[in-house]
JSON list of C-alpha atoms in Angstrom, two decimals:
[
{"chain": "R", "resi": 1, "resn": "MET", "atom": "CA", "xyz": [-0.10, 0.09, -0.16]},
{"chain": "R", "resi": 2, "resn": "LYS", "atom": "CA", "xyz": [2.62, 2.16, 0.65]},
{"chain": "R", "resi": 3, "resn": "LYS", "atom": "CA", "xyz": [4.45, 1.92, -2.85]},
{"chain": "R", "resi": 4, "resn": "ILE", "atom": "CA", "xyz": [0.79, 2.47, -4.44]},
{"chain": "R", "resi": 5, "resn": "GLY", "atom": "CA", "xyz": [0.52, 5.92, -2.38]},
{"chain": "R", "resi": 6, "resn": "THR", "atom": "CA", "xyz": [4.08, 6.73, -3.22]},
{"chain": "R", "resi": 7, "resn": "TYR", "atom": "CA", "xyz": [3.39, 6.19, -7.13]},
{"chain": "R", "resi": 8, "resn": "LEU", "atom": "CA", "xyz": [0.03, 7.83, -7.02]},
{"chain": "R", "resi": 9, "resn": "LEU", "atom": "CA", "xyz": [1.57, 10.95, -5.47]},
{"chain": "R", "resi": 10, "resn": "ALA", "atom": "CA", "xyz": [4.75, 10.89, -8.00]},
{"chain": "R", "resi": 11, "resn": "THR", "atom": "CA", "xyz": [2.14, 10.56, -10.92]},
{"chain": "R", "resi": 12, "resn": "LEU", "atom": "CA", "xyz": [-0.20, 13.44, -9.57]},
{"chain": "R", "resi": 13, "resn": "LEU", "atom": "CA", "xyz": [3.03, 15.47, -9.54]},
{"chain": "R", "resi": 14, "resn": "LEU", "atom": "CA", "xyz": [3.97, 15.06, -13.19]},
{"chain": "R", "resi": 15, "resn": "ILE", "atom": "CA", "xyz": [0.01, 15.74, -13.69]},
{"chain": "R", "resi": 16, "resn": "SER", "atom": "CA", "xyz": [0.59, 19.14, -12.25]},
{"chain": "R", "resi": 17, "resn": "LEU", "atom": "CA", "xyz": [4.16, 19.99, -13.75]},
{"chain": "R", "resi": 18, "resn": "ALA", "atom": "CA", "xyz": [2.57, 19.71, -17.22]},
{"chain": "R", "resi": 19, "resn": "ALA", "atom": "CA", "xyz": [-0.53, 21.88, -16.50]},
{"chain": "R", "resi": 20, "resn": "CYS", "atom": "CA", "xyz": [2.00, 24.76, -15.34]},
{"chain": "R", "resi": 21, "resn": "ALA", "atom": "CA", "xyz": [4.57, 24.43, -18.22]},
{"chain": "R", "resi": 22, "resn": "PRO", "atom": "CA", "xyz": [4.43, 27.68, -20.39]},
{"chain": "R", "resi": 23, "resn": "LYS", "atom": "CA", "xyz": [2.18, 26.96, -23.64]},
{"chain": "R", "resi": 24, "resn": "ARG", "atom": "CA", "xyz": [3.83, 27.50, -27.07]},
{"chain": "R", "resi": 25, "resn": "TYR", "atom": "CA", "xyz": [2.78, 30.28, -29.71]},
{"chain": "R", "resi": 26, "resn": "GLU", "atom": "CA", "xyz": [2.69, 29.49, -33.17]},
{"chain": "R", "resi": 27, "resn": "ARG", "atom": "CA", "xyz": [3.96, 32.07, -35.40]},
{"chain": "R", "resi": 28, "resn": "LYS", "atom": "CA", "xyz": [1.15, 33.76, -37.29]},
{"chain": "R", "resi": 29, "resn": "HIS", "atom": "CA", "xyz": [3.42, 35.29, -40.06]},
{"chain": "R", "resi": 30, "resn": "GLY", "atom": "CA", "xyz": [5.53, 32.58, -42.22]},
{"chain": "R", "resi": 31, "resn": "PRO", "atom": "CA", "xyz": [9.16, 33.45, -42.72]},
{"chain": "R", "resi": 32, "resn": "VAL", "atom": "CA", "xyz": [9.69, 36.34, -45.32]},
{"chain": "R", "resi": 33, "resn": "ASP", "atom": "CA", "xyz": [10.79, 35.10, -48.75]},
{"chain": "R", "resi": 34, "resn": "SER", "atom": "CA", "xyz": [13.98, 36.04, -49.64]},
{"chain": "R", "resi": 35, "resn": "SER", "atom": "CA", "xyz": [13.16, 36.33, -53.43]},
{"chain": "R", "resi": 36, "resn": "SER", "atom": "CA", "xyz": [10.45, 38.65, -52.26]},
{"chain": "R", "resi": 37, "resn": "ALA", "atom": "CA", "xyz": [12.61, 40.92, -50.10]},
{"chain": "R", "resi": 38, "resn": "THR", "atom": "CA", "xyz": [14.80, 41.20, -53.05]},
{"chain": "R", "resi": 39, "resn": "LYS", "atom": "CA", "xyz": [11.95, 42.19, -54.97]},
{"chain": "R", "resi": 40, "resn": "SER", "atom": "CA", "xyz": [10.95, 44.59, -52.70]},
{"chain": "R", "resi": 41, "resn": "SER", "atom": "CA", "xyz": [14.23, 46.13, -52.89]},
{"chain": "R", "resi": 42, "resn": "GLU", "atom": "CA", "xyz": [14.40, 46.17, -56.53]},
{"chain": "R", "resi": 43, "resn": "LYS", "atom": "CA", "xyz": [10.87, 48.20, -56.46]},
{"chain": "R", "resi": 44, "resn": "VAL", "atom": "CA", "xyz": [12.78, 50.84, -54.41]},
{"chain": "R", "resi": 45, "resn": "SER", "atom": "CA", "xyz": [15.72, 51.07, -56.26]},
{"chain": "R", "resi": 46, "resn": "GLU", "atom": "CA", "xyz": [13.40, 51.43, -59.11]},
{"chain": "R", "resi": 47, "resn": "LYS", "atom": "CA", "xyz": [11.59, 54.47, -57.71]},
{"chain": "R", "resi": 48, "resn": "THR", "atom": "CA", "xyz": [14.84, 55.98, -56.56]},
{"chain": "R", "resi": 49, "resn": "ASP", "atom": "CA", "xyz": [16.08, 55.53, -60.02]},
{"chain": "R", "resi": 50, "resn": "GLU", "atom": "CA", "xyz": [13.11, 57.16, -61.73]},
{"chain": "R", "resi": 51, "resn": "SER", "atom": "CA", "xyz": [12.99, 59.88, -59.29]},
{"chain": "R", "resi": 52, "resn": "GLN", "atom": "CA", "xyz": [16.40, 61.09, -60.24]},
{"chain": "R", "resi": 53, "resn": "SER", "atom": "CA", "xyz": [15.92, 60.87, -63.76]},
{"chain": "R", "resi": 54, "resn": "ASN", "atom": "CA", "xyz": [13.00, 63.22, -63.59]},
{"chain": "R", "resi": 55, "resn": "GLU", "atom": "CA", "xyz": [14.74, 65.75, -61.75]},
{"chain": "R", "resi": 56, "resn": "GLU", "atom": "CA", "xyz": [17.52, 65.33, -64.48]},
{"chain": "R", "resi": 57, "resn": "ASP", "atom": "CA", "xyz": [14.88, 65.96, -67.20]},
{"chain": "R", "resi": 58, "resn": "GLU", "atom": "CA", "xyz": [13.26, 69.10, -65.17]},
{"chain": "R", "resi": 59, "resn": "GLU", "atom": "CA", "xyz": [16.96, 70.63, -65.26]},
{"chain": "R", "resi": 60, "resn": "ALA", "atom": "CA", "xyz": [17.38, 69.61, -69.15]},
{"chain": "R", "resi": 61, "resn": "ILE", "atom": "CA", "xyz": [16.76, 72.61, -71.28]},
{"chain": "R", "resi": 62, "resn": "GLY", "atom": "CA", "xyz": [16.83, 70.26, -74.24]},
{"chain": "R", "resi": 63, "resn": "THR", "atom": "CA", "xyz": [13.54, 68.57, -73.62]},
{"chain": "R", "resi": 64, "resn": "LEU", "atom": "CA", "xyz": [10.59, 71.49, -73.38]},
{"chain": "R", "resi": 65, "resn": "SER", "atom": "CA", "xyz": [7.07, 70.69, -72.25]},
{"chain": "R", "resi": 66, "resn": "LYS", "atom": "CA", "xyz": [4.16, 72.19, -73.39]},
{"chain": "R", "resi": 67, "resn": "ALA", "atom": "CA", "xyz": [4.17, 74.21, -70.18]},
{"chain": "R", "resi": 68, "resn": "ASP", "atom": "CA", "xyz": [7.55, 75.38, -70.94]},
{"chain": "R", "resi": 69, "resn": "GLU", "atom": "CA", "xyz": [6.97, 76.74, -74.07]},
{"chain": "R", "resi": 70, "resn": "ALA", "atom": "CA", "xyz": [3.68, 78.44, -72.99]},
{"chain": "R", "resi": 71, "resn": "ASP", "atom": "CA", "xyz": [5.29, 80.23, -70.16]},
{"chain": "R", "resi": 72, "resn": "ILE", "atom": "CA", "xyz": [8.11, 81.41, -72.60]},
{"chain": "R", "resi": 73, "resn": "HIS", "atom": "CA", "xyz": [6.01, 82.75, -75.01]},
{"chain": "R", "resi": 74, "resn": "SER", "atom": "CA", "xyz": [3.83, 84.69, -72.19]},
{"chain": "R", "resi": 75, "resn": "ILE", "atom": "CA", "xyz": [6.96, 86.08, -70.98]},
{"chain": "R", "resi": 76, "resn": "ILE", "atom": "CA", "xyz": [8.15, 87.21, -74.53]},
{"chain": "R", "resi": 77, "resn": "GLU", "atom": "CA", "xyz": [4.17, 88.45, -75.11]},
{"chain": "R", "resi": 78, "resn": "ASN", "atom": "CA", "xyz": [4.03, 90.36, -72.00]},
{"chain": "R", "resi": 79, "resn": "SER", "atom": "CA", "xyz": [7.47, 92.17, -72.24]},
{"chain": "R", "resi": 80, "resn": "ALA", "atom": "CA", "xyz": [5.97, 94.49, -75.36]},
{"chain": "R", "resi": 81, "resn": "SER", "atom": "CA", "xyz": [5.98, 97.43, -72.73]},
{"chain": "R", "resi": 82, "resn": "LEU", "atom": "CA", "xyz": [7.81, 100.69, -72.72]},
{"chain": "R", "resi": 83, "resn": "THR", "atom": "CA", "xyz": [8.19, 100.29, -69.13]},
{"chain": "R", "resi": 84, "resn": "TYR", "atom": "CA", "xyz": [7.96, 97.00, -67.29]},
{"chain": "R", "resi": 85, "resn": "SER", "atom": "CA", "xyz": [5.55, 94.53, -68.58]},
{"chain": "R", "resi": 86, "resn": "LEU", "atom": "CA", "xyz": [1.90, 94.32, -69.98]},
{"chain": "R", "resi": 87, "resn": "GLN", "atom": "CA", "xyz": [1.37, 92.24, -66.01]},
{"chain": "R", "resi": 88, "resn": "VAL", "atom": "CA", "xyz": [2.58, 95.34, -64.58]},
{"chain": "R", "resi": 89, "resn": "GLN", "atom": "CA", "xyz": [-0.34, 97.15, -64.81]},
{"chain": "R", "resi": 90, "resn": "PRO", "atom": "CA", "xyz": [-0.57, 100.87, -62.59]},
{"chain": "R", "resi": 91, "resn": "THR", "atom": "CA", "xyz": [-3.43, 101.70, -60.69]},
{"chain": "R", "resi": 92, "resn": "ARG", "atom": "CA", "xyz": [-3.80, 105.96, -61.04]},
{"chain": "R", "resi": 93, "resn": "LEU", "atom": "CA", "xyz": [-4.41, 107.26, -58.15]},
{"chain": "R", "resi": 94, "resn": "LEU", "atom": "CA", "xyz": [-4.05, 111.06, -59.49]},
{"chain": "R", "resi": 95, "resn": "GLU", "atom": "CA", "xyz": [-3.67, 112.61, -62.69]},
{"chain": "R", "resi": 96, "resn": "LEU", "atom": "CA", "xyz": [-3.21, 116.53, -63.41]},
{"chain": "R", "resi": 97, "resn": "ASN", "atom": "CA", "xyz": [-4.28, 117.79, -66.55]},
{"chain": "R", "resi": 98, "resn": "ASN", "atom": "CA", "xyz": [-2.59, 120.78, -66.55]},
{"chain": "R", "resi": 99, "resn": "ASP", "atom": "CA", "xyz": [0.95, 119.41, -66.50]},
{"chain": "R", "resi": 100, "resn": "HIS", "atom": "CA", "xyz": [0.28, 115.61, -67.21]},
{"chain": "R", "resi": 101, "resn": "GLY", "atom": "CA", "xyz": [1.92, 114.72, -63.74]},
{"chain": "R", "resi": 102, "resn": "ALA", "atom": "CA", "xyz": [0.31, 111.81, -62.00]},
{"chain": "R", "resi": 103, "resn": "ILE", "atom": "CA", "xyz": [0.57, 109.23, -59.06]},
{"chain": "R", "resi": 104, "resn": "ASP", "atom": "CA", "xyz": [0.75, 105.55, -60.23]},
{"chain": "R", "resi": 105, "resn": "GLY", "atom": "CA", "xyz": [0.55, 102.59, -57.63]},
{"chain": "R", "resi": 106, "resn": "TYR", "atom": "CA", "xyz": [1.81, 99.17, -57.87]},
{"chain": "R", "resi": 107, "resn": "PRO", "atom": "CA", "xyz": [1.47, 96.47, -55.76]},
{"chain": "R", "resi": 108, "resn": "GLN", "atom": "CA", "xyz": [4.76, 94.78, -54.14]},
{"chain": "R", "resi": 109, "resn": "ASP", "atom": "CA", "xyz": [4.24, 91.45, -55.53]},
{"chain": "R", "resi": 110, "resn": "MET", "atom": "CA", "xyz": [3.81, 92.61, -59.15]},
{"chain": "R", "resi": 111, "resn": "PHE", "atom": "CA", "xyz": [7.53, 93.72, -58.93]},
{"chain": "R", "resi": 112, "resn": "ILE", "atom": "CA", "xyz": [8.78, 91.41, -57.08]},
{"chain": "R", "resi": 113, "resn": "ASP", "atom": "CA", "xyz": [7.48, 88.82, -59.91]},
{"chain": "R", "resi": 114, "resn": "TYR", "atom": "CA", "xyz": [8.47, 91.28, -62.79]},
{"chain": "R", "resi": 115, "resn": "TYR", "atom": "CA", "xyz": [12.26, 91.58, -61.70]},
{"chain": "R", "resi": 116, "resn": "ASN", "atom": "CA", "xyz": [12.39, 87.83, -60.91]},
{"chain": "R", "resi": 117, "resn": "THR", "atom": "CA", "xyz": [11.18, 86.90, -64.60]},
{"chain": "R", "resi": 118, "resn": "TYR", "atom": "CA", "xyz": [12.73, 89.65, -66.69]},
{"chain": "R", "resi": 119, "resn": "THR", "atom": "CA", "xyz": [16.32, 90.29, -64.99]},
{"chain": "R", "resi": 120, "resn": "PRO", "atom": "CA", "xyz": [19.22, 88.08, -64.09]},
{"chain": "R", "resi": 121, "resn": "GLU", "atom": "CA", "xyz": [19.35, 88.66, -60.54]},
{"chain": "R", "resi": 122, "resn": "THR", "atom": "CA", "xyz": [17.51, 87.66, -57.52]},
{"chain": "R", "resi": 123, "resn": "TYR", "atom": "CA", "xyz": [15.28, 90.50, -55.85]},
{"chain": "R", "resi": 124, "resn": "GLN", "atom": "CA", "xyz": [13.93, 90.46, -52.64]},
{"chain": "R", "resi": 125, "resn": "LEU", "atom": "CA", "xyz": [11.43, 93.18, -51.52]},
{"chain": "R", "resi": 126, "resn": "GLN", "atom": "CA", "xyz": [14.37, 95.31, -50.22]},
{"chain": "R", "resi": 127, "resn": "ASP", "atom": "CA", "xyz": [16.26, 94.96, -53.20]},
{"chain": "R", "resi": 128, "resn": "ILE", "atom": "CA", "xyz": [13.50, 96.58, -55.23]},
{"chain": "R", "resi": 129, "resn": "ILE", "atom": "CA", "xyz": [13.01, 99.39, -52.54]},
{"chain": "R", "resi": 130, "resn": "ASP", "atom": "CA", "xyz": [16.69, 100.33, -52.92]},
{"chain": "R", "resi": 131, "resn": "LYS", "atom": "CA", "xyz": [17.06, 99.90, -56.80]},
{"chain": "R", "resi": 132, "resn": "LEU", "atom": "CA", "xyz": [13.93, 102.14, -57.12]},
{"chain": "R", "resi": 133, "resn": "ASP", "atom": "CA", "xyz": [15.27, 104.23, -54.63]},
{"chain": "R", "resi": 134, "resn": "ALA", "atom": "CA", "xyz": [11.92, 104.46, -53.09]},
{"chain": "R", "resi": 135, "resn": "GLU", "atom": "CA", "xyz": [11.53, 106.48, -49.98]},
{"chain": "R", "resi": 136, "resn": "LYS", "atom": "CA", "xyz": [9.40, 104.51, -47.14]},
{"chain": "R", "resi": 137, "resn": "THR", "atom": "CA", "xyz": [6.96, 105.46, -45.39]},
{"chain": "R", "resi": 138, "resn": "SER", "atom": "CA", "xyz": [4.45, 104.02, -42.96]},
{"chain": "R", "resi": 139, "resn": "ASP", "atom": "CA", "xyz": [1.29, 106.27, -44.31]},
{"chain": "R", "resi": 140, "resn": "SER", "atom": "CA", "xyz": [-1.54, 104.58, -46.39]},
{"chain": "R", "resi": 141, "resn": "ILE", "atom": "CA", "xyz": [-1.30, 106.71, -49.52]},
{"chain": "R", "resi": 142, "resn": "ARG", "atom": "CA", "xyz": [-4.00, 104.98, -51.21]},
{"chain": "R", "resi": 143, "resn": "SER", "atom": "CA", "xyz": [-6.19, 106.59, -48.36]},
{"chain": "R", "resi": 144, "resn": "PHE", "atom": "CA", "xyz": [-5.04, 110.11, -49.10]},
{"chain": "R", "resi": 145, "resn": "SER", "atom": "CA", "xyz": [-7.44, 112.49, -50.06]},
{"chain": "R", "resi": 146, "resn": "GLN", "atom": "CA", "xyz": [-7.25, 114.10, -53.39]},
{"chain": "R", "resi": 147, "resn": "ASP", "atom": "CA", "xyz": [-5.63, 117.53, -51.95]},
{"chain": "R", "resi": 148, "resn": "LYS", "atom": "CA", "xyz": [-2.78, 115.67, -50.25]},
{"chain": "R", "resi": 149, "resn": "LEU", "atom": "CA", "xyz": [-2.26, 113.58, -53.40]},
{"chain": "R", "resi": 150, "resn": "ILE", "atom": "CA", "xyz": [-1.66, 116.91, -54.92]},
{"chain": "R", "resi": 151, "resn": "GLN", "atom": "CA", "xyz": [0.27, 118.22, -51.96]},
{"chain": "R", "resi": 152, "resn": "LEU", "atom": "CA", "xyz": [2.54, 114.99, -52.44]},
{"chain": "R", "resi": 153, "resn": "VAL", "atom": "CA", "xyz": [3.31, 115.90, -56.28]},
{"chain": "R", "resi": 154, "resn": "ASN", "atom": "CA", "xyz": [3.94, 119.21, -55.67]},
{"chain": "R", "resi": 155, "resn": "ASP", "atom": "CA", "xyz": [6.51, 118.21, -52.83]},
{"chain": "R", "resi": 156, "resn": "LYS", "atom": "CA", "xyz": [8.11, 115.06, -54.38]},
{"chain": "R", "resi": 157, "resn": "LYS", "atom": "CA", "xyz": [8.07, 116.45, -57.84]},
{"chain": "R", "resi": 158, "resn": "LYS", "atom": "CA", "xyz": [9.17, 112.79, -59.22]},
{"chain": "R", "resi": 159, "resn": "GLY", "atom": "CA", "xyz": [10.32, 109.66, -57.73]},
{"chain": "R", "resi": 160, "resn": "TRP", "atom": "CA", "xyz": [9.26, 106.51, -55.99]},
{"chain": "R", "resi": 161, "resn": "LEU", "atom": "CA", "xyz": [7.45, 106.14, -52.65]},
{"chain": "R", "resi": 162, "resn": "TYR", "atom": "CA", "xyz": [7.19, 102.48, -50.85]},
{"chain": "R", "resi": 163, "resn": "SER", "atom": "CA", "xyz": [4.23, 102.67, -48.45]},
{"chain": "R", "resi": 164, "resn": "THR", "atom": "CA", "xyz": [4.79, 99.35, -45.76]},
{"chain": "R", "resi": 165, "resn": "LYS", "atom": "CA", "xyz": [1.00, 99.89, -44.94]},
{"chain": "R", "resi": 166, "resn": "ASP", "atom": "CA", "xyz": [-0.23, 99.24, -48.16]},
{"chain": "R", "resi": 167, "resn": "LYS", "atom": "CA", "xyz": [2.65, 96.98, -49.13]},
{"chain": "R", "resi": 168, "resn": "ALA", "atom": "CA", "xyz": [2.68, 98.55, -52.20]},
{"chain": "R", "resi": 169, "resn": "PHE", "atom": "CA", "xyz": [5.10, 101.28, -54.47]},
{"chain": "R", "resi": 170, "resn": "TYR", "atom": "CA", "xyz": [3.82, 104.87, -55.88]},
{"chain": "R", "resi": 171, "resn": "GLU", "atom": "CA", "xyz": [5.57, 106.64, -58.33]},
{"chain": "R", "resi": 172, "resn": "VAL", "atom": "CA", "xyz": [5.01, 110.24, -58.71]},
{"chain": "R", "resi": 173, "resn": "VAL", "atom": "CA", "xyz": [5.19, 111.27, -62.73]},
{"chain": "R", "resi": 174, "resn": "PRO", "atom": "CA", "xyz": [6.43, 114.63, -63.75]},
{"chain": "R", "resi": 175, "resn": "GLY", "atom": "CA", "xyz": [5.07, 113.91, -67.27]},
{"chain": "R", "resi": 176, "resn": "GLY", "atom": "CA", "xyz": [3.12, 111.51, -69.37]},
{"chain": "R", "resi": 177, "resn": "ARG", "atom": "CA", "xyz": [4.73, 108.34, -71.23]},
{"chain": "R", "resi": 178, "resn": "GLY", "atom": "CA", "xyz": [4.55, 108.85, -75.00]},
{"chain": "R", "resi": 179, "resn": "GLY", "atom": "CA", "xyz": [5.25, 106.32, -77.71]},
{"chain": "R", "resi": 180, "resn": "ALA", "atom": "CA", "xyz": [4.50, 102.77, -78.78]},
{"chain": "R", "resi": 181, "resn": "MET", "atom": "CA", "xyz": [6.37, 99.63, -79.49]},
{"chain": "R", "resi": 182, "resn": "PRO", "atom": "CA", "xyz": [6.27, 98.11, -82.95]},
{"chain": "R", "resi": 183, "resn": "PRO", "atom": "CA", "xyz": [4.01, 94.75, -82.73]},
{"chain": "R", "resi": 184, "resn": "MET", "atom": "CA", "xyz": [6.44, 91.60, -82.99]},
{"chain": "R", "resi": 185, "resn": "GLU", "atom": "CA", "xyz": [5.87, 88.02, -83.76]},
{"chain": "R", "resi": 186, "resn": "ILE", "atom": "CA", "xyz": [7.16, 85.30, -81.48]},
{"chain": "R", "resi": 187, "resn": "PRO", "atom": "CA", "xyz": [8.41, 82.27, -83.67]},
{"chain": "R", "resi": 188, "resn": "SER", "atom": "CA", "xyz": [7.37, 78.57, -83.46]},
{"chain": "R", "resi": 189, "resn": "PRO", "atom": "CA", "xyz": [9.04, 76.55, -80.51]},
{"chain": "R", "resi": 190, "resn": "ASP", "atom": "CA", "xyz": [10.21, 74.52, -83.48]},
{"chain": "R", "resi": 191, "resn": "ASP", "atom": "CA", "xyz": [12.34, 77.80, -84.65]},
{"chain": "R", "resi": 192, "resn": "TRP", "atom": "CA", "xyz": [13.75, 78.37, -81.03]},
{"chain": "R", "resi": 193, "resn": "VAL", "atom": "CA", "xyz": [17.71, 77.69, -80.39]},
{"chain": "R", "resi": 194, "resn": "ILE", "atom": "CA", "xyz": [17.84, 75.29, -77.42]},
{"chain": "R", "resi": 195, "resn": "ASN", "atom": "CA", "xyz": [21.45, 75.22, -75.94]},
{"chain": "R", "resi": 196, "resn": "ASP", "atom": "CA", "xyz": [22.72, 73.37, -72.60]},
{"chain": "R", "resi": 197, "resn": "ASP", "atom": "CA", "xyz": [21.65, 75.68, -70.62]},
{"chain": "R", "resi": 198, "resn": "SER", "atom": "CA", "xyz": [19.53, 78.54, -72.16]},
{"chain": "R", "resi": 199, "resn": "VAL", "atom": "CA", "xyz": [16.78, 78.82, -74.65]},
{"chain": "R", "resi": 200, "resn": "GLU", "atom": "CA", "xyz": [17.29, 81.89, -77.39]},
{"chain": "R", "resi": 201, "resn": "VAL", "atom": "CA", "xyz": [14.09, 83.00, -79.08]},
{"chain": "R", "resi": 202, "resn": "THR", "atom": "CA", "xyz": [14.45, 85.88, -81.73]},
{"chain": "R", "resi": 203, "resn": "THR", "atom": "CA", "xyz": [11.23, 88.03, -82.88]},
{"chain": "R", "resi": 204, "resn": "THR", "atom": "CA", "xyz": [10.26, 89.87, -85.61]},
{"chain": "R", "resi": 205, "resn": "ILE", "atom": "CA", "xyz": [8.43, 92.88, -86.50]},
{"chain": "R", "resi": 206, "resn": "GLN", "atom": "CA", "xyz": [5.07, 91.96, -87.26]},
{"chain": "R", "resi": 207, "resn": "GLY", "atom": "CA", "xyz": [4.22, 91.52, -91.23]},
{"chain": "R", "resi": 208, "resn": "THR", "atom": "CA", "xyz": [7.94, 91.39, -91.86]},
{"chain": "R", "resi": 209, "resn": "SER", "atom": "CA", "xyz": [10.88, 89.05, -91.68]},
{"chain": "R", "resi": 210, "resn": "GLU", "atom": "CA", "xyz": [12.95, 91.65, -89.99]},
{"chain": "R", "resi": 211, "resn": "PRO", "atom": "CA", "xyz": [14.59, 90.34, -86.56]},
{"chain": "R", "resi": 212, "resn": "TYR", "atom": "CA", "xyz": [13.54, 92.80, -83.78]},
{"chain": "R", "resi": 213, "resn": "ARG", "atom": "CA", "xyz": [14.41, 91.44, -80.12]},
{"chain": "R", "resi": 214, "resn": "ARG", "atom": "CA", "xyz": [16.56, 88.55, -79.14]},
{"chain": "R", "resi": 215, "resn": "PHE", "atom": "CA", "xyz": [15.66, 86.97, -75.58]},
{"chain": "R", "resi": 216, "resn": "VAL", "atom": "CA", "xyz": [17.93, 84.59, -73.85]},
{"chain": "R", "resi": 217, "resn": "LEU", "atom": "CA", "xyz": [16.21, 82.38, -71.25]},
{"chain": "R", "resi": 218, "resn": "LYS", "atom": "CA", "xyz": [17.31, 80.06, -68.62]},
{"chain": "R", "resi": 219, "resn": "ARG", "atom": "CA", "xyz": [15.25, 78.07, -66.16]},
{"chain": "R", "resi": 220, "resn": "ASN", "atom": "CA", "xyz": [13.89, 79.86, -63.11]},
{"chain": "R", "resi": 221, "resn": "HIS", "atom": "CA", "xyz": [15.46, 78.19, -59.71]},
{"chain": "R", "resi": 222, "resn": "LYS", "atom": "CA", "xyz": [15.49, 81.70, -57.99]},
{"chain": "R", "resi": 223, "resn": "GLU", "atom": "CA", "xyz": [14.56, 81.41, -53.89]},
{"chain": "R", "resi": 224, "resn": "TYR", "atom": "CA", "xyz": [13.08, 84.70, -52.98]},
{"chain": "R", "resi": 225, "resn": "LYS", "atom": "CA", "xyz": [9.82, 85.92, -50.95]},
{"chain": "R", "resi": 226, "resn": "GLY", "atom": "CA", "xyz": [6.66, 87.07, -52.04]},
{"chain": "R", "resi": 227, "resn": "GLY", "atom": "CA", "xyz": [5.14, 87.38, -55.67]},
{"chain": "R", "resi": 228, "resn": "THR", "atom": "CA", "xyz": [2.05, 85.88, -56.90]},
{"chain": "R", "resi": 229, "resn": "HIS", "atom": "CA", "xyz": [3.24, 84.09, -59.99]},
{"chain": "R", "resi": 230, "resn": "LYS", "atom": "CA", "xyz": [6.77, 82.56, -60.23]},
{"chain": "R", "resi": 231, "resn": "THR", "atom": "CA", "xyz": [7.52, 81.75, -63.93]},
{"chain": "R", "resi": 232, "resn": "ARG", "atom": "CA", "xyz": [9.36, 78.77, -65.11]},
{"chain": "R", "resi": 233, "resn": "PHE", "atom": "CA", "xyz": [11.79, 80.67, -66.84]},
{"chain": "R", "resi": 234, "resn": "TYR", "atom": "CA", "xyz": [13.34, 83.89, -66.32]},
{"chain": "R", "resi": 235, "resn": "VAL", "atom": "CA", "xyz": [15.09, 86.63, -69.11]},
{"chain": "R", "resi": 236, "resn": "ASP", "atom": "CA", "xyz": [18.70, 86.20, -68.65]},
{"chain": "R", "resi": 237, "resn": "SER", "atom": "CA", "xyz": [19.53, 88.78, -71.44]},
{"chain": "R", "resi": 238, "resn": "MET", "atom": "CA", "xyz": [17.55, 90.73, -74.06]},
{"chain": "R", "resi": 239, "resn": "GLU", "atom": "CA", "xyz": [18.91, 92.85, -77.08]},
{"chain": "R", "resi": 240, "resn": "PHE", "atom": "CA", "xyz": [17.38, 94.19, -80.02]},
{"chain": "R", "resi": 241, "resn": "ALA", "atom": "CA", "xyz": [18.60, 91.97, -82.97]},
{"chain": "R", "resi": 242, "resn": "LYS", "atom": "CA", "xyz": [20.57, 93.27, -85.76]},
{"chain": "R", "resi": 243, "resn": "SER", "atom": "CA", "xyz": [19.11, 92.08, -89.13]}
]
């Protein structure tokens, strides 16, 4: 009986130990197949190569997109102005009939876009203020009464002001601007000269084959604050063509 009791006790002890043993968890996901990992790596590499290729295409002047062509055409077309460009349209605050004096206002973003499109340099707002030698004022010139505007013309005579409140430039013009530019024709993109880093476009006087103005444009990677329309290209140089 004593042996039987000992045997039963040992059996119960083994059953208890088995019940307390930690459970084994099965793997929910099978091991990653090496071929799948290789394919995934190849896809990432392909995307990286494609991204780099796209960046190189954007830098290459030799492949002009339709958007590039439209941008260049617009820049040249809007250059037909005696002052700035056709997109730089002033708001006339005052016009004096007796001596043709006037005050014209220009939003600052208009000039920021202009100088960064039609000149090779990069212009920030302060650069334009310096270039125009504009007098800074905290007054809102657009809010001036007519009498105060007339007084401004009499005091300033001519020149530029920049209103920090209006965020605008104002020109006191002593007399009217006369004259006109001859209408020009812009050749088809097929006739543009595409160099490594620039595009040359020579316009002609409308109705003739006489060369008029030659534009050299480059991709616009300028970094500046302000403006409302950053063009894809900028004018690196412009000269009157010799026939």
